[in-house]
mmCIF file of C-alpha atoms and ligand atoms in Angstrom:
data_model
loop_
_atom_site.group_PDB
_atom_site.id
_atom_site.type_symbol
_atom_site.label_atom_id
_atom_site.label_comp_id
_atom_site.label_asym_id
_atom_site.label_seq_id
_atom_site.Cartn_x
_atom_site.Cartn_y
_atom_site.Cartn_z
ATOM 1 C CA MET R 1 109.299 64.845 115.176
ATOM 2 C CA LYS R 2 111.415 68.773 115.038
ATOM 3 C CA LEU R 3 108.881 71.581 114.435
ATOM 4 C CA ALA R 4 110.113 74.721 113.332
ATOM 5 C CA VAL R 5 106.766 78.053 113.151
ATOM 6 C CA ILE R 6 107.176 80.220 110.614
ATOM 7 C CA GLY R 7 105.584 83.495 111.641
ATOM 8 C CA GLY R 8 104.931 86.605 111.707
ATOM 9 C CA THR R 9 107.603 88.473 113.916
ATOM 10 C CA GLY R 10 104.647 89.313 116.490
ATOM 11 C CA ALA R 11 104.412 85.786 116.756
ATOM 12 C CA LEU R 12 108.609 85.707 117.652
ATOM 13 C CA GLU R 13 108.140 87.853 120.632
ATOM 14 C CA MET R 14 105.699 84.985 122.418
ATOM 15 C CA PHE R 15 109.032 83.195 123.124
ATOM 16 C CA ARG R 16 111.750 83.365 124.985
ATOM 17 C CA LYS R 17 115.146 83.340 122.465
ATOM 18 C CA LEU R 18 117.863 80.823 122.638
ATOM 19 C CA ARG R 19 119.769 81.016 120.161
ATOM 20 C CA SER R 20 119.840 81.845 116.023
ATOM 21 C CA THR R 21 121.937 81.250 113.055
ATOM 22 C CA ALA R 22 122.734 83.666 110.351
ATOM 23 C CA MET R 23 123.045 81.287 107.414
ATOM 24 C CA THR R 24 123.330 82.049 103.630
ATOM 25 C CA THR R 25 121.275 79.667 101.120
ATOM 26 C CA PRO R 26 122.151 78.469 97.403
ATOM 27 C CA PHE R 27 119.237 81.122 96.716
ATOM 28 C CA GLY R 28 120.115 83.961 99.193
ATOM 29 C CA ALA R 29 119.709 84.554 102.397
ATOM 30 C CA PRO R 30 116.552 83.684 104.509
ATOM 31 C CA SER R 31 114.004 86.549 105.541
ATOM 32 C CA ASP R 32 115.079 86.990 108.756
ATOM 33 C CA ARG R 33 118.380 85.042 110.974
ATOM 34 C CA PRO R 34 116.550 81.450 112.452
ATOM 35 C CA ARG R 35 116.007 81.360 116.029
ATOM 36 C CA GLN R 36 115.109 78.649 118.530
ATOM 37 C CA VAL R 37 112.985 79.345 121.046
ATOM 38 C CA ASP R 38 111.874 78.114 124.077
ATOM 39 C CA VAL R 39 107.926 76.509 123.889
ATOM 40 C CA GLY R 40 107.230 74.991 126.107
ATOM 41 C CA GLY R 41 110.292 73.438 127.772
ATOM 42 C CA SER R 42 110.902 71.883 123.191
ATOM 43 C CA GLU R 43 113.569 73.304 121.642
ATOM 44 C CA VAL R 44 111.383 74.866 118.217
ATOM 45 C CA TRP R 45 113.034 76.906 115.318
ATOM 46 C CA PHE R 46 111.032 79.834 114.409
ATOM 47 C CA LEU R 47 111.713 81.659 110.773
ATOM 48 C CA ALA R 48 109.610 85.115 111.137
ATOM 49 C CA ARG R 49 108.435 85.271 107.268
ATOM 50 C CA HIS R 50 108.386 89.426 106.615
ATOM 51 C CA GLY R 51 111.987 90.039 108.117
ATOM 52 C CA ASP R 52 112.414 91.493 111.969
ATOM 53 C CA PRO R 53 111.573 94.324 111.255
ATOM 54 C CA HIS R 54 108.983 93.464 109.751
ATOM 55 C CA ARG R 55 108.975 94.800 106.140
ATOM 56 C CA ILE R 56 109.626 91.885 102.729
ATOM 57 C CA PRO R 57 106.272 92.007 101.346
ATOM 58 C CA PRO R 58 104.621 88.857 100.454
ATOM 59 C CA HIS R 59 105.731 88.407 96.947
ATOM 60 C CA LYS R 60 109.695 89.521 97.352
ATOM 61 C CA ILE R 61 109.676 86.587 100.247
ATOM 62 C CA ASN R 62 112.078 84.372 99.707
ATOM 63 C CA TYR R 63 109.859 80.493 100.128
ATOM 64 C CA ARG R 64 112.938 78.644 98.607
ATOM 65 C CA ALA R 65 116.007 80.212 101.420
ATOM 66 C CA ASN R 66 113.156 80.148 103.721
ATOM 67 C CA ILE R 67 112.420 76.549 103.433
ATOM 68 C CA HIS R 68 115.988 75.170 103.115
ATOM 69 C CA ALA R 69 117.602 76.839 105.784
ATOM 70 C CA LEU R 70 115.055 75.253 107.580
ATOM 71 C CA LYS R 71 115.510 72.143 106.180
ATOM 72 C CA VAL R 72 119.458 72.553 106.965
ATOM 73 C CA LEU R 73 118.853 72.579 110.256
ATOM 74 C CA GLY R 74 117.467 69.667 110.320
ATOM 75 C CA VAL R 75 114.040 70.641 110.408
ATOM 76 C CA ASP R 76 111.025 68.218 109.552
ATOM 77 C CA SER R 77 107.888 69.989 110.126
ATOM 78 C CA VAL R 78 106.960 72.937 109.201
ATOM 79 C CA LEU R 79 103.066 75.185 110.831
ATOM 80 C CA ALA R 80 102.349 78.135 109.041
ATOM 81 C CA ILE R 81 100.729 80.747 110.740
ATOM 82 C CA ASN R 82 99.171 83.207 107.740
ATOM 83 C CA ALA R 83 97.290 86.611 109.048
ATOM 84 C CA VAL R 84 93.663 85.400 106.263
ATOM 85 C CA GLY R 85 90.415 87.539 105.400
ATOM 86 C CA GLY R 86 87.480 85.504 105.813
ATOM 87 C CA LEU R 87 85.639 84.717 102.607
ATOM 88 C CA VAL R 88 82.434 82.485 103.777
ATOM 89 C CA PRO R 89 79.599 83.801 106.749
ATOM 90 C CA GLY R 90 81.327 82.021 110.031
ATOM 91 C CA LEU R 91 84.845 82.361 109.682
ATOM 92 C CA SER R 92 84.747 86.360 111.696
ATOM 93 C CA ALA R 93 87.600 88.135 113.401
ATOM 94 C CA GLY R 94 89.687 85.971 115.536
ATOM 95 C CA THR R 95 88.316 82.657 113.812
ATOM 96 C CA MET R 96 91.277 80.042 113.143
ATOM 97 C CA VAL R 97 91.263 77.342 110.844
ATOM 98 C CA ALA R 98 93.138 74.619 109.416
ATOM 99 C CA PRO R 99 92.891 74.765 105.722
ATOM 100 C CA ASP R 100 93.049 71.413 103.948
ATOM 101 C CA GLN R 101 92.699 72.430 100.361
ATOM 102 C CA LEU R 102 94.295 76.164 98.423
ATOM 103 C CA ILE R 103 94.060 77.513 95.497
ATOM 104 C CA ASP R 104 96.852 78.944 93.979
ATOM 105 C CA TYR R 105 96.392 82.736 92.809
ATOM 106 C CA THR R 106 100.362 84.042 92.521
ATOM 107 C CA TRP R 107 102.368 84.564 89.847
ATOM 108 C CA GLY R 108 105.956 85.915 88.911
ATOM 109 C CA ARG R 109 107.787 84.225 92.148
ATOM 110 C CA ALA R 110 110.448 81.602 93.242
ATOM 111 C CA HIS R 111 107.751 78.679 93.209
ATOM 112 C CA THR R 112 109.753 75.529 92.936
ATOM 113 C CA PHE R 113 113.804 73.878 93.463
ATOM 114 C CA SER R 114 113.852 72.551 90.312
ATOM 115 C CA ASP R 115 114.390 75.686 88.676
ATOM 116 C CA GLY R 116 116.049 73.913 85.667
ATOM 117 C CA GLY R 117 119.659 74.080 88.005
ATOM 118 C CA SER R 118 121.569 71.329 89.248
ATOM 119 C CA ALA R 119 118.428 70.075 91.430
ATOM 120 C CA PRO R 120 116.857 67.123 89.823
ATOM 121 C CA LEU R 121 113.156 68.021 87.999
ATOM 122 C CA ARG R 122 110.307 66.387 90.454
ATOM 123 C CA HIS R 123 106.592 66.695 89.677
ATOM 124 C CA ILE R 124 105.860 65.927 93.141
ATOM 125 C CA ASP R 125 102.048 64.972 94.563
ATOM 126 C CA PHE R 126 100.133 68.164 96.152
ATOM 127 C CA THR R 127 96.718 66.175 95.754
ATOM 128 C CA HIS R 128 96.532 67.315 99.122
ATOM 129 C CA PRO R 129 99.096 70.416 100.502
ATOM 130 C CA PHE R 130 98.768 69.925 104.041
ATOM 131 C CA ASP R 131 100.290 67.925 105.208
ATOM 132 C CA GLY R 132 97.133 64.958 107.175
ATOM 133 C CA PRO R 133 99.200 64.256 110.522
ATOM 134 C CA LEU R 134 100.441 67.277 111.033
ATOM 135 C CA ARG R 135 96.884 68.920 110.779
ATOM 136 C CA GLU R 136 95.698 66.308 113.279
ATOM 137 C CA ARG R 137 97.767 67.111 115.312
ATOM 138 C CA LEU R 138 97.416 70.668 115.358
ATOM 139 C CA LEU R 139 93.269 69.644 115.725
ATOM 140 C CA VAL R 140 94.321 67.429 119.291
ATOM 141 C CA ALA R 141 96.759 70.295 120.109
ATOM 142 C CA ALA R 142 94.230 72.982 120.012
ATOM 143 C CA GLY R 143 91.479 70.691 121.149
ATOM 144 C CA ARG R 144 94.591 70.139 124.562
ATOM 145 C CA ALA R 145 95.104 73.886 124.839
ATOM 146 C CA GLY R 146 91.477 74.628 124.785
ATOM 147 C CA HIS R 147 91.237 76.345 121.219
ATOM 148 C CA GLU R 148 88.261 75.937 118.358
ATOM 149 C CA VAL R 149 90.290 75.983 114.960
ATOM 150 C CA VAL R 150 88.204 74.541 112.316
ATOM 151 C CA ASP R 151 89.381 71.847 110.755
ATOM 152 C CA GLY R 152 89.516 72.178 107.299
ATOM 153 C CA GLY R 153 88.359 75.233 104.772
ATOM 154 C CA CYS R 154 90.408 76.264 101.162
ATOM 155 C CA HIS R 155 92.500 78.900 101.303
ATOM 156 C CA ALA R 156 93.604 81.217 97.991
ATOM 157 C CA VAL R 157 96.718 82.814 98.329
ATOM 158 C CA THR R 158 96.415 85.657 96.086
ATOM 159 C CA GLN R 159 99.376 87.906 95.449
ATOM 160 C CA GLY R 160 99.239 90.739 96.836
ATOM 161 C CA PRO R 161 100.304 93.612 99.322
ATOM 162 C CA ARG R 162 96.907 94.636 98.857
ATOM 163 C CA LEU R 163 93.507 93.063 99.639
ATOM 164 C CA GLU R 164 91.824 92.425 97.501
ATOM 165 C CA THR R 165 88.960 93.684 95.167
ATOM 166 C CA ALA R 166 84.858 93.313 96.647
ATOM 167 C CA ALA R 167 84.753 90.738 92.410
ATOM 168 C CA GLU R 168 88.059 89.531 93.082
ATOM 169 C CA VAL R 169 86.709 87.929 96.425
ATOM 170 C CA SER R 170 83.289 86.908 95.175
ATOM 171 C CA ARG R 171 85.366 85.129 92.234
ATOM 172 C CA LEU R 172 87.180 83.591 95.429
ATOM 173 C CA ALA R 173 84.223 82.431 97.147
ATOM 174 C CA ALA R 174 82.547 81.015 93.942
ATOM 175 C CA ASP R 175 86.098 78.492 93.385
ATOM 176 C CA GLY R 176 85.132 77.716 96.402
ATOM 177 C CA CYS R 177 87.602 79.516 98.946
ATOM 178 C CA ASP R 178 87.056 79.937 102.270
ATOM 179 C CA LEU R 179 89.459 82.236 103.066
ATOM 180 C CA VAL R 180 92.797 84.361 101.520
ATOM 181 C CA GLY R 181 95.670 85.489 102.207
ATOM 182 C CA MET R 182 98.998 86.022 100.597
ATOM 183 C CA THR R 183 101.598 83.574 102.265
ATOM 184 C CA ALA R 184 101.227 79.982 101.919
ATOM 185 C CA MET R 185 102.453 79.718 98.257
ATOM 186 C CA PRO R 186 104.675 79.469 97.300
ATOM 187 C CA GLU R 187 105.257 78.749 101.254
ATOM 188 C CA ALA R 188 103.529 75.264 101.084
ATOM 189 C CA ALA R 189 104.343 74.042 97.796
ATOM 190 C CA LEU R 190 108.216 73.890 98.441
ATOM 191 C CA ALA R 191 108.073 72.132 101.840
ATOM 192 C CA ARG R 192 106.223 69.147 99.831
ATOM 193 C CA GLU R 193 109.717 69.743 97.444
ATOM 194 C CA ALA R 194 112.216 69.375 100.002
ATOM 195 C CA GLY R 195 110.504 66.742 101.708
ATOM 196 C CA LEU R 196 108.402 68.859 104.936
ATOM 197 C CA ASP R 197 105.460 67.851 106.708
ATOM 198 C CA TYR R 198 104.035 71.568 106.804
ATOM 199 C CA ALA R 199 100.337 72.743 108.405
ATOM 200 C CA SER R 200 98.771 75.411 108.760
ATOM 201 C CA LEU R 201 97.100 77.328 111.348
ATOM 202 C CA CYS R 202 95.763 80.268 109.328
ATOM 203 C CA VAL R 203 94.058 83.716 111.655
ATOM 204 C CA VAL R 204 91.598 85.691 110.054
ATOM 205 C CA ALA R 205 91.736 89.117 110.671
ATOM 206 C CA ASN R 206 89.471 90.807 108.688
ATOM 207 C CA ALA R 207 86.359 89.869 106.625
ATOM 208 C CA GLY R 208 86.836 89.842 102.992
ATOM 209 C CA ALA R 209 86.581 93.257 100.347
ATOM 210 C CA GLY R 210 83.089 93.820 100.021
ATOM 211 C CA LEU R 211 81.571 91.528 102.562
ATOM 212 C CA GLU R 212 81.282 94.341 105.426
ATOM 213 C CA ASP R 213 80.785 97.471 105.028
ATOM 214 C CA GLY R 214 83.147 100.239 105.487
ATOM 215 C CA PRO R 215 86.818 99.745 104.353
ATOM 216 C CA ILE R 216 88.702 96.654 105.913
ATOM 217 C CA THR R 217 91.835 98.660 107.093
ATOM 218 C CA GLU R 218 95.469 98.017 108.717
ATOM 219 C CA ASP R 219 94.974 99.006 112.225
ATOM 220 C CA ASP R 220 92.272 97.136 112.541
ATOM 221 C CA ILE R 221 93.914 94.015 110.848
ATOM 222 C CA HIS R 222 96.623 94.122 113.369
ATOM 223 C CA ARG R 223 94.675 94.498 116.778
ATOM 224 C CA VAL R 224 93.048 91.248 115.434
ATOM 225 C CA LEU R 225 96.107 89.627 114.964
ATOM 226 C CA GLN R 226 97.586 90.949 118.234
ATOM 227 C CA ALA R 227 94.475 89.856 119.884
ATOM 228 C CA ALA R 228 94.434 86.560 118.392
ATOM 229 C CA MET R 229 98.661 86.001 119.066
ATOM 230 C CA ARG R 230 97.618 84.546 122.870
ATOM 231 C CA ASN R 231 95.548 82.273 120.856
ATOM 232 C CA VAL R 232 98.467 81.797 118.950
ATOM 233 C CA LYS R 233 100.654 81.390 121.254
ATOM 234 C CA ASP R 234 98.595 78.640 123.044
ATOM 235 C CA VAL R 235 98.135 76.551 120.368
ATOM 236 C CA ILE R 236 102.025 76.277 118.976
ATOM 237 C CA VAL R 237 102.925 75.445 123.013
ATOM 238 C CA ALA R 238 100.592 72.444 122.948
ATOM 239 C CA LEU R 239 101.682 71.593 119.806
ATOM 240 C CA ALA R 240 105.626 71.455 120.858
ATOM 241 C CA GLY R 241 105.029 69.730 123.386
ATOM 242 C CA SER R 242 102.582 67.080 121.471
ATOM 243 C CA ASP R 243 106.108 64.555 121.103
ATOM 244 C CA PRO R 244 108.378 63.839 123.280
ATOM 245 C CA GLY R 245 110.731 63.436 120.298
ATOM 246 C CA ASN R 246 110.837 67.615 120.378
HETATM 247 N N1 HPA J 301 92.873 89.194 102.266
HETATM 248 C C1 HPA J 301 95.072 88.636 101.529
HETATM 249 N N2 HPA J 301 95.288 88.480 102.665
HETATM 250 C C2 HPA J 301 94.966 89.005 103.495
HETATM 251 C C3 HPA J 301 93.789 89.423 103.886
HETATM 252 C C4 HPA J 301 92.997 89.493 103.144
HETATM 253 O O1 HPA J 301 91.501 90.356 103.579
HETATM 254 N N3 HPA J 301 93.961 89.501 105.222
HETATM 255 C C5 HPA J 301 94.361 89.638 105.896
HETATM 256 N N4 HPA J 301 95.458 88.849 105.093
#
């Protein structure tokens, strides 16, 4: 397994940097220089999805450049770290989830490599948007690291950068979604088009809008995510160490 982690800049600081490489792609520049980091003795590529410093909003991320850059670097497996809101009881702040389904509510994003240019037109199978074996390894690794990761859930991907209205949250829950975030699409579909195995580790930062009293503050989200990063790090270390070929 040649693993890459796509995550927030907070996740990057957890690991020792070995090298970074400035890259450009036919789709433009990735969000940041991909950096190779030392994850418990394994070399893992890391890409800061929102740039470094954290500045690129979800709808402006160059998902195609990011996935293309990782492909060129020889990556075959991508672990996405996603901050999400919880839509169902039981997914309290700080809970980690490995979703097994998603619904795409985003619009206007460059969402495919099959864009009528020189690339062949492909209709990829996306029945199961997250790679089964990689999800399984993620769950096993989490168990080995002593952390609970909820197995499965449907991830709603919204446009952002604003959070949802209470009515939108009700609709997402009625649609069968358990989590809501802003960045899993088109990232997951592009990874599938590029032939990369892709799984997501979601961190619940807050209850969905309207599910609890009061507004959702950015400070609260930030605080929860900061605290959860230690657990995320443990899981990444266990996953990277789970393959002798990594
Ligand atoms: N909605 C969408 N994305 C999010 C949320 C949310 O409530 N919390 C963290 N990322």
